[in-house]
Amino acid sequence: MFSRILICLCIATTPVLSLIKIVKNASGAKPTQPEFCLVTCAGSTGAGITTWTVHAADKMVTTVDMSECGFVDVPVVTTSLAGSGWHDLQKGVSAPWSISKTGFQIAVLDNGKAPSVSLAQQNKWHVNWIAVGFVCDYENGDLDTDVVIP
């Protein structure tokens, strides 16, 4: 009986290996870091709580914080705009800019219904995002042993 419980505990606590591969990094170059340093980190700015700032009559911007991911270099980022209405008429949200290892910005541009903070709040617009990047440094073939992989 005890051996069955022990086997079950070992299976339940064994980490699951996820195969992630980046063939080109955000600069378009082949990455030099080892693949075991790759992580996928995802998040959302939150339905109804996203902070939008008007930058022009036809443009709103929000800043996405992904500092908790622990990236050591600029990751590859994919985004989408979600909400309960009018978000499907906007453009620009699939084009993140000012991407860094800790965050990026998204602009929502007019495409038939001028974006406004009140429209975004009323319809709970928010940005969902997925980033894939490295969380440990690898220089000259030596892995930095001080790095803690989140």
PDB file of C-alpha atoms in Angstrom:
ATOM      1  CA  MET A   1       0.000   0.000   0.000  1.00  0.00           C
ATOM      2  CA  PHE A   2       2.765   2.425   0.994  1.00  0.00           C
ATOM      3  CA  SER A   3       4.669   1.800  -2.254  1.00  0.00           C
ATOM      4  CA  ARG A   4       1.556   2.644  -4.314  1.00  0.00           C
ATOM      5  CA  ILE A   5       1.164   5.937  -2.466  1.00  0.00           C
ATOM      6  CA  LEU A   6       4.851   6.725  -2.949  1.00  0.00           C
ATOM      7  CA  ILE A   7       4.641   5.980  -6.675  1.00  0.00           C
ATOM      8  CA  CYS A   8       1.571   8.206  -6.991  1.00  0.00           C
ATOM      9  CA  LEU A   9       3.344  11.026  -5.154  1.00  0.00           C
ATOM     10  CA  CYS A  10       6.377  10.713  -7.440  1.00  0.00           C
ATOM     11  CA  ILE A  11       4.221  10.852 -10.549  1.00  0.00           C
ATOM     12  CA  ALA A  12       2.180  13.776  -9.219  1.00  0.00           C
ATOM     13  CA  THR A  13       5.268  15.817  -8.316  1.00  0.00           C
ATOM     14  CA  THR A  14       7.326  15.097 -11.445  1.00  0.00           C
ATOM     15  CA  PRO A  15       7.685  18.301 -13.487  1.00  0.00           C
ATOM     16  CA  VAL A  16       6.119  18.285 -16.913  1.00  0.00           C
ATOM     17  CA  LEU A  17       8.558  18.996 -19.736  1.00  0.00           C
ATOM     18  CA  SER A  18       7.231  21.513 -22.196  1.00  0.00           C
ATOM     19  CA  LEU A  19       8.968  21.697 -25.535  1.00  0.00           C
ATOM     20  CA  ILE A  20       9.422  25.315 -26.518  1.00  0.00           C
ATOM     21  CA  LYS A  21      11.691  26.449 -29.296  1.00  0.00           C
ATOM     22  CA  ILE A  22      12.545  29.861 -30.725  1.00  0.00           C
ATOM     23  CA  VAL A  23      14.115  29.635 -34.177  1.00  0.00           C
ATOM     24  CA  LYS A  24      14.602  33.426 -34.444  1.00  0.00           C
ATOM     25  CA  ASN A  25      14.585  35.886 -31.558  1.00  0.00           C
ATOM     26  CA  ALA A  26      12.998  39.360 -31.518  1.00  0.00           C
ATOM     27  CA  SER A  27      16.034  40.707 -33.413  1.00  0.00           C
ATOM     28  CA  GLY A  28      15.635  38.072 -36.136  1.00  0.00           C
ATOM     29  CA  ALA A  29      18.793  36.224 -35.097  1.00  0.00           C
ATOM     30  CA  LYS A  30      19.264  32.618 -34.016  1.00  0.00           C
ATOM     31  CA  PRO A  31      19.239  32.566 -30.176  1.00  0.00           C
ATOM     32  CA  THR A  32      22.439  31.644 -28.329  1.00  0.00           C
ATOM     33  CA  GLN A  33      20.842  30.739 -25.002  1.00  0.00           C
ATOM     34  CA  PRO A  34      20.049  27.084 -24.229  1.00  0.00           C
ATOM     35  CA  GLU A  35      16.470  25.937 -24.839  1.00  0.00           C
ATOM     36  CA  PHE A  36      15.989  24.898 -21.194  1.00  0.00           C
ATOM     37  CA  CYS A  37      16.089  28.623 -20.357  1.00  0.00           C
ATOM     38  CA  LEU A  38      12.965  29.268 -22.480  1.00  0.00           C
ATOM     39  CA  VAL A  39       9.635  29.988 -20.830  1.00  0.00           C
ATOM     40  CA  THR A  40       6.183  30.960 -22.001  1.00  0.00           C
ATOM     41  CA  CYS A  41       4.633  33.712 -19.924  1.00  0.00           C
ATOM     42  CA  ALA A  42       1.084  34.936 -20.490  1.00  0.00           C
ATOM     43  CA  GLY A  43      -1.208  37.508 -18.983  1.00  0.00           C
ATOM     44  CA  SER A  44      -3.968  40.043 -19.359  1.00  0.00           C
ATOM     45  CA  THR A  45      -4.357  43.694 -18.485  1.00  0.00           C
ATOM     46  CA  GLY A  46      -7.718  42.724 -16.975  1.00  0.00           C
ATOM     47  CA  ALA A  47     -11.296  43.086 -18.178  1.00  0.00           C
ATOM     48  CA  GLY A  48     -12.668  46.419 -16.989  1.00  0.00           C
ATOM     49  CA  ILE A  49      -9.471  47.480 -15.186  1.00  0.00           C
ATOM     50  CA  THR A  50      -7.098  48.256 -18.072  1.00  0.00           C
ATOM     51  CA  THR A  51      -5.699  51.793 -17.973  1.00  0.00           C
ATOM     52  CA  TRP A  52      -6.095  53.472 -21.377  1.00  0.00           C
ATOM     53  CA  THR A  53      -4.540  56.842 -22.229  1.00  0.00           C
ATOM     54  CA  VAL A  54      -5.715  58.973 -25.159  1.00  0.00           C
ATOM     55  CA  HIS A  55      -2.782  59.953 -27.401  1.00  0.00           C
ATOM     56  CA  ALA A  56      -4.775  61.504 -30.253  1.00  0.00           C
ATOM     57  CA  ALA A  57      -8.384  61.781 -31.418  1.00  0.00           C
ATOM     58  CA  ASP A  58      -8.093  58.362 -33.046  1.00  0.00           C
ATOM     59  CA  LYS A  59      -5.543  56.633 -30.782  1.00  0.00           C
ATOM     60  CA  MET A  60      -5.469  55.150 -27.260  1.00  0.00           C
ATOM     61  CA  VAL A  61      -2.508  53.413 -25.628  1.00  0.00           C
ATOM     62  CA  THR A  62      -1.993  51.031 -22.714  1.00  0.00           C
ATOM     63  CA  THR A  63       1.229  49.778 -21.193  1.00  0.00           C
ATOM     64  CA  VAL A  64       1.605  46.080 -20.433  1.00  0.00           C
ATOM     65  CA  ASP A  65       3.843  45.037 -17.540  1.00  0.00           C
ATOM     66  CA  MET A  66       5.456  41.622 -17.907  1.00  0.00           C
ATOM     67  CA  SER A  67       8.316  42.171 -15.446  1.00  0.00           C
ATOM     68  CA  GLU A  68       7.219  39.164 -13.364  1.00  0.00           C
ATOM     69  CA  CYS A  69       8.156  36.870 -16.277  1.00  0.00           C
ATOM     70  CA  GLY A  70      11.856  37.379 -15.518  1.00  0.00           C
ATOM     71  CA  PHE A  71      13.042  37.662 -19.102  1.00  0.00           C
ATOM     72  CA  VAL A  72      16.738  38.477 -19.569  1.00  0.00           C
ATOM     73  CA  ASP A  73      16.266  39.597 -23.177  1.00  0.00           C
ATOM     74  CA  VAL A  74      13.429  40.897 -25.366  1.00  0.00           C
ATOM     75  CA  PRO A  75      10.870  38.076 -25.824  1.00  0.00           C
ATOM     76  CA  VAL A  76       8.658  37.272 -28.792  1.00  0.00           C
ATOM     77  CA  VAL A  77       5.199  38.734 -28.014  1.00  0.00           C
ATOM     78  CA  THR A  78       1.731  38.026 -29.400  1.00  0.00           C
ATOM     79  CA  THR A  79      -1.339  40.066 -28.388  1.00  0.00           C
ATOM     80  CA  SER A  80      -5.081  40.290 -28.807  1.00  0.00           C
ATOM     81  CA  LEU A  81      -7.761  42.794 -27.779  1.00  0.00           C
ATOM     82  CA  ALA A  82     -10.719  41.315 -25.926  1.00  0.00           C
ATOM     83  CA  GLY A  83     -13.921  42.864 -24.634  1.00  0.00           C
ATOM     84  CA  SER A  84     -17.695  42.761 -24.814  1.00  0.00           C
ATOM     85  CA  GLY A  85     -18.187  45.132 -27.740  1.00  0.00           C
ATOM     86  CA  TRP A  86     -16.607  47.356 -30.392  1.00  0.00           C
ATOM     87  CA  HIS A  87     -13.142  45.873 -29.780  1.00  0.00           C
ATOM     88  CA  ASP A  88     -13.487  43.869 -32.994  1.00  0.00           C
ATOM     89  CA  LEU A  89     -13.653  47.111 -35.015  1.00  0.00           C
ATOM     90  CA  GLN A  90     -10.383  48.530 -33.687  1.00  0.00           C
ATOM     91  CA  LYS A  91      -6.964  48.096 -35.270  1.00  0.00           C
ATOM     92  CA  GLY A  92      -3.399  48.229 -34.035  1.00  0.00           C
ATOM     93  CA  VAL A  93      -3.689  45.901 -31.058  1.00  0.00           C
ATOM     94  CA  SER A  94      -1.809  43.095 -32.780  1.00  0.00           C
ATOM     95  CA  ALA A  95       1.180  45.418 -33.230  1.00  0.00           C
ATOM     96  CA  PRO A  96       2.968  45.788 -29.868  1.00  0.00           C
ATOM     97  CA  TRP A  97       5.669  48.457 -29.763  1.00  0.00           C
ATOM     98  CA  SER A  98       8.460  49.513 -27.426  1.00  0.00           C
ATOM     99  CA  ILE A  99       8.882  45.860 -26.493  1.00  0.00           C
ATOM    100  CA  SER A 100      11.455  45.302 -23.758  1.00  0.00           C
ATOM    101  CA  LYS A 101      12.201  42.421 -21.400  1.00  0.00           C
ATOM    102  CA  THR A 102       9.801  43.965 -18.860  1.00  0.00           C
ATOM    103  CA  GLY A 103       6.870  45.191 -20.954  1.00  0.00           C
ATOM    104  CA  PHE A 104       5.464  46.797 -24.078  1.00  0.00           C
ATOM    105  CA  GLN A 105       2.788  49.192 -25.303  1.00  0.00           C
ATOM    106  CA  ILE A 106      -0.291  48.649 -27.438  1.00  0.00           C
ATOM    107  CA  ALA A 107      -2.110  51.318 -29.410  1.00  0.00           C
ATOM    108  CA  VAL A 108      -5.759  51.010 -30.405  1.00  0.00           C
ATOM    109  CA  LEU A 109      -6.573  52.999 -33.539  1.00  0.00           C
ATOM    110  CA  ASP A 110      -9.878  54.141 -35.027  1.00  0.00           C
ATOM    111  CA  ASN A 111     -11.371  51.766 -37.574  1.00  0.00           C
ATOM    112  CA  GLY A 112     -14.969  52.920 -37.858  1.00  0.00           C
ATOM    113  CA  LYS A 113     -15.694  53.648 -34.179  1.00  0.00           C
ATOM    114  CA  ALA A 114     -13.248  56.135 -32.643  1.00  0.00           C
ATOM    115  CA  PRO A 115     -11.738  54.621 -29.483  1.00  0.00           C
ATOM    116  CA  SER A 116     -12.352  56.428 -26.216  1.00  0.00           C
ATOM    117  CA  VAL A 117     -11.560  55.622 -22.608  1.00  0.00           C
ATOM    118  CA  SER A 118     -15.280  55.496 -21.778  1.00  0.00           C
ATOM    119  CA  LEU A 119     -16.000  53.120 -24.686  1.00  0.00           C
ATOM    120  CA  ALA A 120     -13.086  50.889 -23.594  1.00  0.00           C
ATOM    121  CA  GLN A 121     -14.189  50.857 -19.941  1.00  0.00           C
ATOM    122  CA  GLN A 122     -17.862  50.312 -20.773  1.00  0.00           C
ATOM    123  CA  ASN A 123     -16.968  47.326 -22.979  1.00  0.00           C
ATOM    124  CA  LYS A 124     -14.196  46.019 -20.722  1.00  0.00           C
ATOM    125  CA  TRP A 125     -11.467  46.172 -23.349  1.00  0.00           C
ATOM    126  CA  HIS A 126      -8.278  44.465 -22.278  1.00  0.00           C
ATOM    127  CA  VAL A 127      -5.111  43.090 -23.824  1.00  0.00           C
ATOM    128  CA  ASN A 128      -4.349  39.384 -23.620  1.00  0.00           C
ATOM    129  CA  TRP A 129      -0.732  38.518 -24.333  1.00  0.00           C
ATOM    130  CA  ILE A 130       1.692  35.636 -24.645  1.00  0.00           C
ATOM    131  CA  ALA A 131       5.460  36.083 -24.546  1.00  0.00           C
ATOM    132  CA  VAL A 132       8.174  33.484 -25.153  1.00  0.00           C
ATOM    133  CA  GLY A 133      11.696  34.279 -24.074  1.00  0.00           C
ATOM    134  CA  PHE A 134      14.773  33.357 -22.095  1.00  0.00           C
ATOM    135  CA  VAL A 135      15.028  33.620 -18.306  1.00  0.00           C
ATOM    136  CA  CYS A 136      18.706  32.792 -17.856  1.00  0.00           C
ATOM    137  CA  ASP A 137      21.879  34.286 -19.314  1.00  0.00           C
ATOM    138  CA  TYR A 138      24.321  32.175 -21.233  1.00  0.00           C
ATOM    139  CA  GLU A 139      27.615  33.818 -22.144  1.00  0.00           C
ATOM    140  CA  ASN A 140      30.732  32.129 -23.526  1.00  0.00           C
ATOM    141  CA  GLY A 141      29.269  28.685 -22.871  1.00  0.00           C
ATOM    142  CA  ASP A 142      28.935  29.239 -19.109  1.00  0.00           C
ATOM    143  CA  LEU A 143      25.509  29.233 -17.521  1.00  0.00           C
ATOM    144  CA  ASP A 144      25.097  31.969 -14.922  1.00  0.00           C
ATOM    145  CA  THR A 145      24.613  29.922 -11.750  1.00  0.00           C
ATOM    146  CA  ASP A 146      23.058  32.829  -9.837  1.00  0.00           C
ATOM    147  CA  VAL A 147      19.958  32.821 -12.031  1.00  0.00           C
ATOM    148  CA  VAL A 148      16.773  31.440 -10.539  1.00  0.00           C
ATOM    149  CA  ILE A 149      14.343  30.146 -13.166  1.00  0.00           C
ATOM    150  CA  PRO A 150      10.820  31.235 -12.181  1.00  0.00           C
TER     151      PRO A 150
END
